[in-house]
Amino acid sequence: MKLETNFLLSKITTFELGGPARFYLKVSSPEEAVAAVLIAQDKKIKHYLVGGGSNLVFADKGFLGLVIHWLLAKPKLADLKIVNSEIVASAGVRLADLIKFANKNGLAGLEKLAGVPGVVGGAVVGNAEAYGQSISDYLTWVEIFDGEKIRRIAQRDCQFKYRESIFKHQNWLLLRVGFKLKKGKAALLIEESKKITKIRWAKFGQHPICAGSFFKNVMADGKVISTASLIEQAGIADLKRGGVRVAPWHHNFLINDGTGTTSDLLSLAKEIKKIVHKKLGIKLEEEVRFVLK
């Protein structure tokens, strides 16, 4: 592991926002991730774990601590395997690689998440969902390091809800995740993922500089109300602050034109929330996570 200083965090987030981290360390295994946390604890340095950086925004001033970056460009056998009929994936494995592995082995339940960016750990923290399929549907356990010991959390104790989990509210390090999937036909699963990916990119465009859906959709009377439609109803689909604006092709995407700052994004998000609440009486909640201290 090579420690770097003053590493620009905009390089590792899909929003391309954020100043420098005082310390930056790239890790490639659960063991290295735990070792990095222990080092930070021993030196009394605050730390933050980043995976794919797809749902995360750092402050313009950066992060005065250690950023641990765990993103596996190519998983090893130990990172993605089948053990006793369960798929076991390291948290730093890209979600795309997990889905490909499951599809290839004829295991169904994740194929509709194709095209969702990020890593397995981040997807579990935010309970990623697409086209009626959530990553928590067939998840059986999550292995975590709580700062003192490594232990497993059963699915029933993960407190999964829409875009929510217990992991959003605990300073735990996710290490591995277990999935018990259904049997399916590999060829059909692969084709389904290809179709979903094509639909996703046709709708959202190829790799915009953003974090995907910015606000959570709104739940009312048991129904899901699209936040994109609320922003349109409020008449603010063309709102912009600095280098960040509401995407014209999906109004729940806030996109960076390459010159934006985290301050621009915060200002725009605050204005959207204010206007939607004033005009429609609905309070929006961010899906994106901010690290501002």
Tab-separated table of C-alpha atoms in Angstrom:
chain	number	residue	atom	x	y	z
A	1	MET	CA	0.000	0.000	0.000
A	2	LYS	CA	1.355	3.401	-1.005
A	3	LEU	CA	0.324	6.449	1.023
A	4	GLU	CA	-0.206	9.647	-0.973
A	5	THR	CA	-0.718	13.195	0.282
A	6	ASN	CA	-2.902	16.024	-1.020
A	7	PHE	CA	-4.729	13.677	-3.387
A	8	LEU	CA	-7.473	15.435	-5.387
A	9	LEU	CA	-10.765	13.716	-4.544
A	10	SER	CA	-12.507	14.932	-7.692
A	11	LYS	CA	-10.487	12.223	-9.476
A	12	ILE	CA	-12.366	9.397	-7.745
A	13	THR	CA	-15.985	10.635	-7.681
A	14	THR	CA	-18.396	10.538	-10.616
A	15	PHE	CA	-19.462	14.126	-9.837
A	16	GLU	CA	-15.796	15.145	-10.247
A	17	LEU	CA	-16.111	17.418	-7.220
A	18	GLY	CA	-14.060	17.784	-4.058
A	19	GLY	CA	-10.733	19.180	-2.942
A	20	PRO	CA	-7.632	17.322	-1.725
A	21	ALA	CA	-7.449	14.589	0.902
A	22	ARG	CA	-4.646	15.087	3.388
A	23	PHE	CA	-3.847	11.380	3.055
A	24	TYR	CA	-4.975	8.865	0.426
A	25	LEU	CA	-4.470	5.120	0.408
A	26	LYS	CA	-5.618	2.653	-2.232
A	27	VAL	CA	-6.340	-0.851	-0.937
A	28	SER	CA	-7.084	-4.086	-2.803
A	29	SER	CA	-8.486	-6.534	-0.236
A	30	PRO	CA	-10.594	-6.717	2.924
A	31	GLU	CA	-7.416	-7.320	4.920
A	32	GLU	CA	-5.750	-4.182	3.540
A	33	ALA	CA	-8.902	-2.147	4.197
A	34	VAL	CA	-8.978	-3.251	7.838
A	35	ALA	CA	-5.238	-2.553	8.183
A	36	ALA	CA	-5.783	0.987	6.838
A	37	VAL	CA	-8.553	1.653	9.359
A	38	LEU	CA	-6.393	0.347	12.207
A	39	ILE	CA	-3.545	2.631	11.132
A	40	ALA	CA	-5.901	5.629	11.090
A	41	GLN	CA	-7.225	4.711	14.537
A	42	ASP	CA	-3.711	4.282	15.930
A	43	LYS	CA	-2.633	7.670	14.566
A	44	LYS	CA	-5.951	9.233	15.645
A	45	ILE	CA	-6.678	10.382	12.094
A	46	LYS	CA	-10.268	10.500	10.868
A	47	HIS	CA	-10.879	8.285	7.867
A	48	TYR	CA	-13.434	7.694	5.137
A	49	LEU	CA	-13.862	4.742	2.788
A	50	VAL	CA	-14.594	5.358	-0.910
A	51	GLY	CA	-15.574	2.675	-3.403
A	52	GLY	CA	-16.823	3.654	-6.843
A	53	GLY	CA	-17.458	7.255	-5.771
A	54	SER	CA	-20.769	7.263	-7.648
A	55	ASN	CA	-23.034	8.571	-4.877
A	56	LEU	CA	-20.617	10.747	-2.967
A	57	VAL	CA	-19.545	14.397	-2.827
A	58	PHE	CA	-16.605	15.855	-0.900
A	59	ALA	CA	-16.208	19.475	0.177
A	60	ASP	CA	-14.328	21.946	-2.013
A	61	LYS	CA	-11.766	22.211	0.781
A	62	GLY	CA	-11.257	18.451	0.677
A	63	PHE	CA	-10.905	16.042	3.571
A	64	LEU	CA	-8.516	16.613	6.460
A	65	GLY	CA	-7.870	12.947	7.128
A	66	LEU	CA	-7.279	9.605	5.413
A	67	VAL	CA	-9.374	8.550	2.404
A	68	ILE	CA	-9.240	4.794	1.884
A	69	HIS	CA	-10.067	3.896	-1.715
A	70	TRP	CA	-11.241	0.356	-2.420
A	71	LEU	CA	-12.192	-0.226	-6.043
A	72	LEU	CA	-11.123	-3.422	-7.780
A	73	ALA	CA	-10.549	-2.942	-11.496
A	74	LYS	CA	-10.419	-6.720	-11.874
A	75	PRO	CA	-11.537	-9.014	-9.033
A	76	LYS	CA	-9.361	-11.977	-8.044
A	77	LEU	CA	-10.762	-15.422	-7.297
A	78	ALA	CA	-10.834	-14.578	-3.589
A	79	ASP	CA	-12.979	-11.488	-4.263
A	80	LEU	CA	-15.803	-13.144	-6.172
A	81	LYS	CA	-16.643	-16.799	-5.640
A	82	ILE	CA	-19.370	-19.337	-4.898
A	83	VAL	CA	-19.223	-20.882	-1.428
A	84	ASN	CA	-21.856	-23.418	-0.318
A	85	SER	CA	-24.257	-22.236	-3.061
A	86	GLU	CA	-23.843	-18.585	-2.058
A	87	ILE	CA	-22.041	-15.884	-4.020
A	88	VAL	CA	-19.509	-14.171	-1.767
A	89	ALA	CA	-18.219	-10.810	-3.020
A	90	SER	CA	-15.675	-8.428	-1.540
A	91	ALA	CA	-17.131	-4.971	-0.932
A	92	GLY	CA	-14.658	-3.373	-3.359
A	93	VAL	CA	-15.852	-5.454	-6.325
A	94	ARG	CA	-17.638	-3.406	-8.974
A	95	LEU	CA	-21.366	-4.087	-9.032
A	96	ALA	CA	-21.072	-4.717	-12.782
A	97	ASP	CA	-18.583	-7.530	-12.154
A	98	LEU	CA	-20.837	-9.132	-9.539
A	99	ILE	CA	-23.788	-9.091	-11.957
A	100	LYS	CA	-21.714	-10.572	-14.788
A	101	PHE	CA	-20.493	-13.324	-12.458
A	102	ALA	CA	-24.024	-14.156	-11.294
A	103	ASN	CA	-25.418	-14.135	-14.826
A	104	LYS	CA	-22.622	-16.325	-16.172
A	105	ASN	CA	-23.274	-18.878	-13.427
A	106	GLY	CA	-27.026	-18.927	-14.098
A	107	LEU	CA	-27.952	-17.223	-10.819
A	108	ALA	CA	-30.872	-14.795	-11.010
A	109	GLY	CA	-31.831	-11.822	-8.843
A	110	LEU	CA	-29.308	-9.135	-9.717
A	111	GLU	CA	-29.567	-8.889	-13.514
A	112	LYS	CA	-31.826	-5.799	-13.527
A	113	LEU	CA	-29.217	-3.794	-11.613
A	114	ALA	CA	-27.032	-3.829	-14.725
A	115	GLY	CA	-25.673	-0.395	-15.535
A	116	VAL	CA	-25.865	0.870	-11.942
A	117	PRO	CA	-22.406	2.323	-11.174
A	118	GLY	CA	-20.266	1.793	-8.084
A	119	VAL	CA	-19.107	-1.142	-5.999
A	120	VAL	CA	-20.889	-3.855	-4.041
A	121	GLY	CA	-20.282	-2.183	-0.674
A	122	GLY	CA	-21.703	1.153	-1.785
A	123	ALA	CA	-24.696	-0.542	-3.413
A	124	VAL	CA	-25.471	-2.325	-0.135
A	125	VAL	CA	-25.106	0.860	1.939
A	126	GLY	CA	-27.605	2.681	-0.288
A	127	ASN	CA	-29.739	-0.410	-0.998
A	128	ALA	CA	-29.411	0.111	-4.742
A	129	GLU	CA	-32.555	-0.601	-6.740
A	130	ALA	CA	-33.528	-0.585	-10.398
A	131	TYR	CA	-36.562	-1.801	-12.332
A	132	GLY	CA	-38.135	-3.350	-9.237
A	133	GLN	CA	-35.040	-5.266	-8.143
A	134	SER	CA	-33.041	-4.315	-5.028
A	135	ILE	CA	-29.606	-5.562	-4.054
A	136	SER	CA	-31.049	-6.528	-0.660
A	137	ASP	CA	-33.631	-8.922	-2.158
A	138	TYR	CA	-31.313	-11.941	-2.129
A	139	LEU	CA	-28.620	-10.691	0.227
A	140	THR	CA	-28.106	-13.060	3.175
A	141	TRP	CA	-25.360	-11.425	5.245
A	142	VAL	CA	-22.817	-8.598	5.358
A	143	GLU	CA	-19.411	-8.957	6.966
A	144	ILE	CA	-18.218	-5.758	8.648
A	145	PHE	CA	-15.344	-4.422	10.730
A	146	ASP	CA	-16.793	-2.262	13.496
A	147	GLY	CA	-13.471	-0.764	14.586
A	148	GLU	CA	-12.776	-3.532	17.082
A	149	LYS	CA	-13.719	-6.841	15.514
A	150	ILE	CA	-14.951	-8.468	12.308
A	151	ARG	CA	-18.505	-9.824	12.461
A	152	ARG	CA	-21.458	-10.713	10.290
A	153	ILE	CA	-24.773	-8.865	10.127
A	154	ALA	CA	-27.739	-10.980	8.993
A	155	GLN	CA	-30.044	-9.572	6.315
A	156	ARG	CA	-32.893	-9.136	8.794
A	157	ASP	CA	-30.706	-6.848	10.932
A	158	CYS	CA	-29.543	-4.593	8.083
A	159	GLN	CA	-32.661	-2.389	8.321
A	160	PHE	CA	-33.089	-2.197	4.565
A	161	LYS	CA	-35.674	0.261	3.263
A	162	TYR	CA	-35.997	2.363	0.126
A	163	ARG	CA	-32.454	3.719	-0.461
A	164	GLU	CA	-31.669	3.019	3.194
A	165	SER	CA	-29.769	0.624	5.457
A	166	ILE	CA	-28.205	0.515	8.901
A	167	PHE	CA	-24.824	1.013	7.223
A	168	LYS	CA	-25.637	4.634	6.390
A	169	HIS	CA	-25.750	5.374	10.085
A	170	GLN	CA	-22.823	3.354	11.447
A	171	ASN	CA	-19.113	3.952	11.097
A	172	TRP	CA	-18.518	0.375	9.967
A	173	LEU	CA	-16.283	-0.918	7.215
A	174	LEU	CA	-18.072	-3.337	4.883
A	175	LEU	CA	-15.805	-6.244	3.934
A	176	ARG	CA	-17.783	-9.004	2.215
A	177	VAL	CA	-21.371	-9.695	1.197
A	178	GLY	CA	-23.203	-12.991	0.723
A	179	PHE	CA	-26.037	-13.592	-1.768
A	180	LYS	CA	-28.359	-16.584	-2.123
A	181	LEU	CA	-29.741	-16.219	-5.632
A	182	LYS	CA	-32.333	-18.148	-7.626
A	183	LYS	CA	-31.479	-20.562	-10.409
A	184	GLY	CA	-31.880	-19.200	-13.910
A	185	LYS	CA	-30.609	-19.626	-17.439
A	186	ALA	CA	-27.304	-17.889	-18.055
A	187	ALA	CA	-28.080	-16.870	-21.635
A	188	LEU	CA	-31.408	-15.283	-20.651
A	189	LEU	CA	-29.890	-13.445	-17.682
A	190	ILE	CA	-27.035	-12.076	-19.790
A	191	GLU	CA	-29.505	-10.890	-22.426
A	192	GLU	CA	-31.713	-9.247	-19.764
A	193	SER	CA	-28.748	-7.303	-18.369
A	194	LYS	CA	-27.752	-6.160	-21.850
A	195	LYS	CA	-31.296	-4.943	-22.482
A	196	ILE	CA	-31.468	-3.084	-19.152
A	197	THR	CA	-28.086	-1.444	-19.757
A	198	LYS	CA	-29.182	-0.298	-23.215
A	199	ILE	CA	-32.388	1.210	-21.795
A	200	ARG	CA	-30.460	2.937	-19.003
A	201	TRP	CA	-27.920	4.609	-21.284
A	202	ALA	CA	-30.566	5.548	-23.840
A	203	LYS	CA	-32.448	7.329	-21.056
A	204	PHE	CA	-29.553	8.925	-19.170
A	205	GLY	CA	-26.827	9.382	-21.758
A	206	GLN	CA	-23.326	7.935	-21.641
A	207	HIS	CA	-21.510	8.710	-18.402
A	208	PRO	CA	-22.716	12.217	-17.523
A	209	ILE	CA	-20.695	14.013	-14.810
A	210	CYS	CA	-23.117	13.404	-11.952
A	211	ALA	CA	-24.130	10.967	-9.229
A	212	GLY	CA	-27.240	9.588	-10.877
A	213	SER	CA	-30.554	10.352	-9.154
A	214	PHE	CA	-29.834	13.146	-6.705
A	215	PHE	CA	-32.971	13.137	-4.545
A	216	LYS	CA	-34.935	10.167	-3.274
A	217	ASN	CA	-38.310	9.614	-4.880
A	218	VAL	CA	-41.227	10.525	-2.628
A	219	MET	CA	-43.478	7.919	-1.016
A	220	ALA	CA	-47.123	8.980	-0.543
A	221	ASP	CA	-50.158	6.795	0.168
A	222	GLY	CA	-48.156	3.702	-0.695
A	223	LYS	CA	-47.198	5.073	-4.089
A	224	VAL	CA	-43.880	6.299	-5.445
A	225	ILE	CA	-43.878	9.854	-6.821
A	226	SER	CA	-41.059	10.633	-9.225
A	227	THR	CA	-38.925	13.496	-7.934
A	228	ALA	CA	-38.088	14.360	-11.542
A	229	SER	CA	-41.791	15.051	-12.162
A	230	LEU	CA	-41.994	17.187	-9.007
A	231	ILE	CA	-39.081	19.341	-10.146
A	232	GLU	CA	-40.805	19.786	-13.509
A	233	GLN	CA	-44.133	20.657	-11.840
A	234	ALA	CA	-42.354	23.257	-9.716
A	235	GLY	CA	-41.139	24.959	-12.910
A	236	ILE	CA	-37.438	24.647	-12.129
A	237	ALA	CA	-36.281	22.109	-14.723
A	238	ASP	CA	-33.853	24.681	-16.114
A	239	LEU	CA	-32.401	25.807	-12.764
A	240	LYS	CA	-28.632	26.306	-12.612
A	241	ARG	CA	-26.002	27.426	-10.102
A	242	GLY	CA	-22.483	28.036	-11.363
A	243	GLY	CA	-21.279	24.975	-13.246
A	244	VAL	CA	-24.062	22.677	-11.984
A	245	ARG	CA	-27.555	22.438	-13.453
A	246	VAL	CA	-30.672	20.284	-13.591
A	247	ALA	CA	-30.235	17.789	-16.430
A	248	PRO	CA	-32.623	18.549	-19.324
A	249	TRP	CA	-33.136	14.827	-20.020
A	250	HIS	CA	-33.817	13.740	-16.422
A	251	HIS	CA	-34.815	16.365	-13.894
A	252	ASN	CA	-33.635	14.378	-10.872
A	253	PHE	CA	-30.092	14.397	-12.215
A	254	LEU	CA	-27.912	17.380	-11.306
A	255	ILE	CA	-24.974	17.531	-13.690
A	256	ASN	CA	-21.561	19.182	-13.557
A	257	ASP	CA	-20.477	20.878	-16.775
A	258	GLY	CA	-16.851	20.387	-15.780
A	259	THR	CA	-16.470	23.761	-14.071
A	260	GLY	CA	-18.804	23.166	-11.133
A	261	THR	CA	-17.927	23.130	-7.445
A	262	THR	CA	-19.435	21.455	-4.415
A	263	SER	CA	-20.616	24.912	-3.315
A	264	ASP	CA	-22.520	25.229	-6.616
A	265	LEU	CA	-24.126	21.836	-6.053
A	266	LEU	CA	-25.125	22.604	-2.459
A	267	SER	CA	-26.621	25.933	-3.513
A	268	LEU	CA	-28.616	24.348	-6.333
A	269	ALA	CA	-29.881	21.491	-4.155
A	270	LYS	CA	-30.955	23.924	-1.431
A	271	GLU	CA	-32.855	26.068	-3.946
A	272	ILE	CA	-34.627	23.041	-5.463
A	273	LYS	CA	-35.730	21.816	-2.040
A	274	LYS	CA	-36.936	25.277	-1.077
A	275	ILE	CA	-39.014	25.813	-4.219
A	276	VAL	CA	-40.529	22.300	-4.295
A	277	HIS	CA	-41.559	22.634	-0.654
A	278	LYS	CA	-42.996	26.115	-1.189
A	279	LYS	CA	-44.950	25.261	-4.362
A	280	LEU	CA	-45.915	21.641	-3.750
A	281	GLY	CA	-45.629	21.221	0.019
A	282	ILE	CA	-43.213	18.312	-0.360
A	283	LYS	CA	-39.864	17.988	1.377
A	284	LEU	CA	-37.150	16.407	-0.747
A	285	GLU	CA	-34.321	14.353	0.722
A	286	GLU	CA	-30.932	13.852	-0.893
A	287	GLU	CA	-29.915	10.378	-1.979
A	288	VAL	CA	-26.332	11.524	-2.492
A	289	ARG	CA	-24.029	11.497	0.540
A	290	PHE	CA	-21.974	14.576	1.398
A	291	VAL	CA	-18.669	14.555	3.259
A	292	LEU	CA	-18.186	18.189	4.213
A	293	LYS	CA	-16.053	17.962	7.366
